[in-house]
mmCIF file of C-alpha atoms in Angstrom:
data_model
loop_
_atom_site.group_PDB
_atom_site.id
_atom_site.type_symbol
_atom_site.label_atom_id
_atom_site.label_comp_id
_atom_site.label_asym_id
_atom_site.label_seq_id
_atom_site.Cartn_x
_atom_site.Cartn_y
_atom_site.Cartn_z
ATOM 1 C CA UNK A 1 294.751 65.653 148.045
ATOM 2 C CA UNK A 2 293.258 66.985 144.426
ATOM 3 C CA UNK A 3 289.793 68.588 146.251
ATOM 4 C CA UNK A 4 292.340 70.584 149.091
ATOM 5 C CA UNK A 5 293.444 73.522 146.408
ATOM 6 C CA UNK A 6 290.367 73.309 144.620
ATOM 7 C CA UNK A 7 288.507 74.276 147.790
ATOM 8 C CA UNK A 8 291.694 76.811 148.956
ATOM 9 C CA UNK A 9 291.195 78.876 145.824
ATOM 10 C CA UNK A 10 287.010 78.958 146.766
ATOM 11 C CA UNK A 11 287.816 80.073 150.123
ATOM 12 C CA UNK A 12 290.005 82.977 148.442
ATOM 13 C CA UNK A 13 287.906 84.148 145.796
ATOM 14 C CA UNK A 14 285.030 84.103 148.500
ATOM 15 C CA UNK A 15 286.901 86.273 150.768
ATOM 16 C CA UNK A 16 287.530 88.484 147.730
ATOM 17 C CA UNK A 17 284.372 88.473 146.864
ATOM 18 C CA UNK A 18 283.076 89.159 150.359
ATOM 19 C CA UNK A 19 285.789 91.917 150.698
ATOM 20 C CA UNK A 20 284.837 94.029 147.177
ATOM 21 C CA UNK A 21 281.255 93.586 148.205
ATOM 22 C CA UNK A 22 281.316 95.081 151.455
ATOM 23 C CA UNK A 23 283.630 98.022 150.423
ATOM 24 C CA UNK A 24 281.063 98.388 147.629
ATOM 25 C CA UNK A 25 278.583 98.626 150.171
ATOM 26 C CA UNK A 26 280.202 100.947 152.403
ATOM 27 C CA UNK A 27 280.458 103.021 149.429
ATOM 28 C CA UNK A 28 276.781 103.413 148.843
ATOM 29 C CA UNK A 29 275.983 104.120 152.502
ATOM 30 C CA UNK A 30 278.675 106.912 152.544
ATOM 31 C CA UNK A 31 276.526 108.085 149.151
ATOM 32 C CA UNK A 32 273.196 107.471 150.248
ATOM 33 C CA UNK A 33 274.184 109.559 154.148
ATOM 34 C CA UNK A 34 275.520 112.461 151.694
ATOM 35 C CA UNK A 35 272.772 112.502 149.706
ATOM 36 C CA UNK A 36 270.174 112.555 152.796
ATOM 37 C CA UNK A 37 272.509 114.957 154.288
ATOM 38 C CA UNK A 38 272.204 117.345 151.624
ATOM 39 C CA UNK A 39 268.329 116.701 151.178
ATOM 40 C CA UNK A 40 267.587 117.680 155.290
ATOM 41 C CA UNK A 41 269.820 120.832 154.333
ATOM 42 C CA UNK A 42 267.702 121.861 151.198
ATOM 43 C CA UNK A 43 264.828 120.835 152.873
ATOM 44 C CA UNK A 44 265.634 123.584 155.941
ATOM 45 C CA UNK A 45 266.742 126.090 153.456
ATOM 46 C CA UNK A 46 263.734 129.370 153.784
ATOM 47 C CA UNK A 47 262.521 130.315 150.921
ATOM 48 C CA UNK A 48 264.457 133.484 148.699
ATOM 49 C CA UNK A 49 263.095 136.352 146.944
ATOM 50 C CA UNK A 50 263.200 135.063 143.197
ATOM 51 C CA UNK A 51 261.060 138.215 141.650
ATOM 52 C CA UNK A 52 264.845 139.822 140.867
ATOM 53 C CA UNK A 53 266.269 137.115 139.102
ATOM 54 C CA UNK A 54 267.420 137.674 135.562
ATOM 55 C CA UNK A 55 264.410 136.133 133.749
ATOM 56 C CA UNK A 56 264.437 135.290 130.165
ATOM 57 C CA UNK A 57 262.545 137.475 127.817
ATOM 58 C CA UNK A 58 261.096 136.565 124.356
ATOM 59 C CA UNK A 59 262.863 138.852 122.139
ATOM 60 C CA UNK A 60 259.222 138.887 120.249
ATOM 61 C CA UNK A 61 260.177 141.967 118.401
ATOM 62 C CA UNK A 62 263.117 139.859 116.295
ATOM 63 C CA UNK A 63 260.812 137.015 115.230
ATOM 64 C CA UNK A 64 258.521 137.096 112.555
ATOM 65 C CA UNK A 65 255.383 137.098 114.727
ATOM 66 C CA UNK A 66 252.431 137.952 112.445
ATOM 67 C CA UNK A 67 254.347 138.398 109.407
ATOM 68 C CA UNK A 68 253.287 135.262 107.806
ATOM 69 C CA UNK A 69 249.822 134.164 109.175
ATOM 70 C CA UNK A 70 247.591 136.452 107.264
ATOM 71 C CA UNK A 71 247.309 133.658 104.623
ATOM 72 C CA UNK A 72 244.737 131.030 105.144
ATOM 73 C CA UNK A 73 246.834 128.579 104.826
ATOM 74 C CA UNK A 74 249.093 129.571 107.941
ATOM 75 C CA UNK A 75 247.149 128.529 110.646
ATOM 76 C CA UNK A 76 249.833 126.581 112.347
ATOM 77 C CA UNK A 77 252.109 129.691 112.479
ATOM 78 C CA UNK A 78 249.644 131.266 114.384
ATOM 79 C CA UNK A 79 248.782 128.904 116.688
ATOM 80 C CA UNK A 80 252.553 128.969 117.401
ATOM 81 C CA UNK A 81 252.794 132.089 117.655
ATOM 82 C CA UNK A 82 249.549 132.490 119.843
ATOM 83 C CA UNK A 83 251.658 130.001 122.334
ATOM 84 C CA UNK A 84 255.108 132.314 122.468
ATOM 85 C CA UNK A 85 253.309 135.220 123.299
ATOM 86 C CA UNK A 86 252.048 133.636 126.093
ATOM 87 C CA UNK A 87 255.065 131.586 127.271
ATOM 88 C CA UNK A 88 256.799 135.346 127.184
ATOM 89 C CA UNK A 89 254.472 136.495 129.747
ATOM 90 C CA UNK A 90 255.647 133.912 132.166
ATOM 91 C CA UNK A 91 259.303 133.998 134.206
ATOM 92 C CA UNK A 92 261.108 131.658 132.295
ATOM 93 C CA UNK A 93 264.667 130.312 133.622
ATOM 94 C CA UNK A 94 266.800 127.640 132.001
ATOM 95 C CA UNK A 95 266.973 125.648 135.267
ATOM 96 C CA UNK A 96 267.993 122.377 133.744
ATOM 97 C CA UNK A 97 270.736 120.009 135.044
ATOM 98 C CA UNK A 98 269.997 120.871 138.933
ATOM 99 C CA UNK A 99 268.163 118.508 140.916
ATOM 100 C CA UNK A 100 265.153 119.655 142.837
ATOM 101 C CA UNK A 101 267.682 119.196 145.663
ATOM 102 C CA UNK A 102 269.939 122.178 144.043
ATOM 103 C CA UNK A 103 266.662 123.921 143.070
ATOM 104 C CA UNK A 104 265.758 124.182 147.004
ATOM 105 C CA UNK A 105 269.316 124.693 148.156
ATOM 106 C CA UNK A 106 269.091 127.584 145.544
ATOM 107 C CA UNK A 107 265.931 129.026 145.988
ATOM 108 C CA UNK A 108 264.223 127.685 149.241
ATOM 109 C CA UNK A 109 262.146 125.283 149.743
ATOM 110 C CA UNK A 110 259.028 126.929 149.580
ATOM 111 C CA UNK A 111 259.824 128.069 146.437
ATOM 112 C CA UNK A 112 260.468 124.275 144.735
ATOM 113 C CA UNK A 113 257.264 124.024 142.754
ATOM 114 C CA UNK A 114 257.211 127.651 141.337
ATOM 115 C CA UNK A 115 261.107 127.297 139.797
ATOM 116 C CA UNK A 116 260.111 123.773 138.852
ATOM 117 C CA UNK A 117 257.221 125.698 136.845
ATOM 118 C CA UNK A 118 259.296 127.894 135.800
ATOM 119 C CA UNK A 119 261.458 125.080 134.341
ATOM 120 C CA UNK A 120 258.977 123.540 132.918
ATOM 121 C CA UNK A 121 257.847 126.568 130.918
ATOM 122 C CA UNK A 122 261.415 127.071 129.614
ATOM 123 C CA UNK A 123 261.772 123.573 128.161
ATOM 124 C CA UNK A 124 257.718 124.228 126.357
ATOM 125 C CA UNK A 125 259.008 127.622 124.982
ATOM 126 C CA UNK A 126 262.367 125.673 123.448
ATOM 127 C CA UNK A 127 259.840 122.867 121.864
ATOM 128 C CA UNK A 128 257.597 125.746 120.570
ATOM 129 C CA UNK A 129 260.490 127.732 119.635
ATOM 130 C CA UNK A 130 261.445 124.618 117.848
ATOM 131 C CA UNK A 131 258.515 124.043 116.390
ATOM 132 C CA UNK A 132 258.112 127.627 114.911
ATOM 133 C CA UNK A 133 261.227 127.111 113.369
ATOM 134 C CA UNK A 134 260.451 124.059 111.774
ATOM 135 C CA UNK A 135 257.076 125.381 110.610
ATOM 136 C CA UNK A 136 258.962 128.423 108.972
ATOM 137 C CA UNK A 137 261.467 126.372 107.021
ATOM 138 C CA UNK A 138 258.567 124.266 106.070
ATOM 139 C CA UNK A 139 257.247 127.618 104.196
ATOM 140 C CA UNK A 140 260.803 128.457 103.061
ATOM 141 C CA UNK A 141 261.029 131.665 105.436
ATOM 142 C CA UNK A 142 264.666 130.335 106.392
ATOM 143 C CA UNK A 143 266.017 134.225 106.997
ATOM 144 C CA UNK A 144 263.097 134.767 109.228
ATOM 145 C CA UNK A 145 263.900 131.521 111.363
ATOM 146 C CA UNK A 146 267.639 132.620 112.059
ATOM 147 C CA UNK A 147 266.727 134.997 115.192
ATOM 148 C CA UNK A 148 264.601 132.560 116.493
ATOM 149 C CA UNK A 149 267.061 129.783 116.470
ATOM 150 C CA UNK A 150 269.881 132.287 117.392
ATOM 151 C CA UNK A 151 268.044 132.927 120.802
ATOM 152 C CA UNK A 152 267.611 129.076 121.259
ATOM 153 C CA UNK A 153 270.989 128.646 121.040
ATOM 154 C CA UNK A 154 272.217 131.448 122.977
ATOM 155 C CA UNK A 155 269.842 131.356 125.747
ATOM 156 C CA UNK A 156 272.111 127.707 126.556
ATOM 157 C CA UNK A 157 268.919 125.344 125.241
ATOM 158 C CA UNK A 158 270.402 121.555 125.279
ATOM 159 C CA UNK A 159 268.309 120.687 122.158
ATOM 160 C CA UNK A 160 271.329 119.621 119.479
ATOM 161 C CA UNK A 161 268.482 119.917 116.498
ATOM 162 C CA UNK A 162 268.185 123.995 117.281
ATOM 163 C CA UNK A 163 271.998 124.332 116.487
ATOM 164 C CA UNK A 164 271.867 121.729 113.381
ATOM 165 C CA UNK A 165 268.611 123.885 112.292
ATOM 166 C CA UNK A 166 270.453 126.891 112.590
ATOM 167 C CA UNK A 167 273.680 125.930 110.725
ATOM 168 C CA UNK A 168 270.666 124.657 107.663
ATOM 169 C CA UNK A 169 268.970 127.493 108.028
ATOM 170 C CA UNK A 170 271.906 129.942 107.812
ATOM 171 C CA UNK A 171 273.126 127.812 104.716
ATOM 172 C CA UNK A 172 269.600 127.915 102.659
ATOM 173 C CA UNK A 173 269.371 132.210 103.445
ATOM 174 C CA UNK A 174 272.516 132.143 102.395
ATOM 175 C CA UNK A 175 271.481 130.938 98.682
#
């Protein structure tokens, strides 16, 4: 009589096993058919003029560009800045949190490797733009580095150090 419940409480806890399991699994297919679903769609999606879209422009005339690099020892500065003028000559969009799924639905699919380009040149100009800030503070020039980490901010980069650099920055020009 003593193995009867012991095996009557297996059988249940294997059925509700069996039962969570399966609804799991029903879960993931209905996730995994949306998710193909949506893929076929972006994959059909023609491609979208993207020469009008609202760009983002280096406001290169705010920064400090050339104001400090005439001193030998400012090399790095101007290799910086040699970078941000060119990163301003390319379209640069702040594309990040969509999925190359959302980036075809968006744009077309023909047009997925040029916006992912064009992503991947917004998040190097935020690491350069980072950068130059950091190399300015390093020199002291904490008024100068304001605009540039102003723009970071504003221009919705994700990086939390541009908006703890800013709040030092705006506290040392302050002294």
């Amino acid at each position: 009589m003593y193995p009867f419940p012991f095996f009557l409480a297996f059988i249940i806890c294997a059925i509700v096993i069996f039962t969570l399991m399966k609804s799991g699994s029903k879960k993931h297919e209905n996730e995994m058919d949306e998710y193909f679903k949506r893929e076929r769609e972006a994959d059909a999606t023609p491609a979208k003029d993207i020469s009008n879209l609202s760009y983002i422009t280096i406001p290169i005339d705010t920064f400090p560009i050339g104001k400090f690099t005439e001193d030998d020892d400012e090399e790095t500065l101007s290799i910086i800045e040699d970078k941000i003028l060119s990163l301003n000559e390319k379209p640069l969009l702040n594309l990040s949190g969509k999925t190359n799924t959302d980036l075809k639905l968006e744009y077309g699919a023909p047009n997925l490797k040029k916006m992912q380009e064009i992503s991947d040149d917004f998040d190097e100009m935020e690491i350069t733009l980072l950068d130059y800030s950091k190399a300015l503070m390093e020199k002291g020039h904490y008024s100068e580095c304001i605009p540039v980490l102003e723009f970071l901010v504003n221009k919705g980069s994700g990086m939390k150090t541009a908006k703890e650099l800013l709040e030092e920055c705006k506290s040392k020009a302050a002294q």
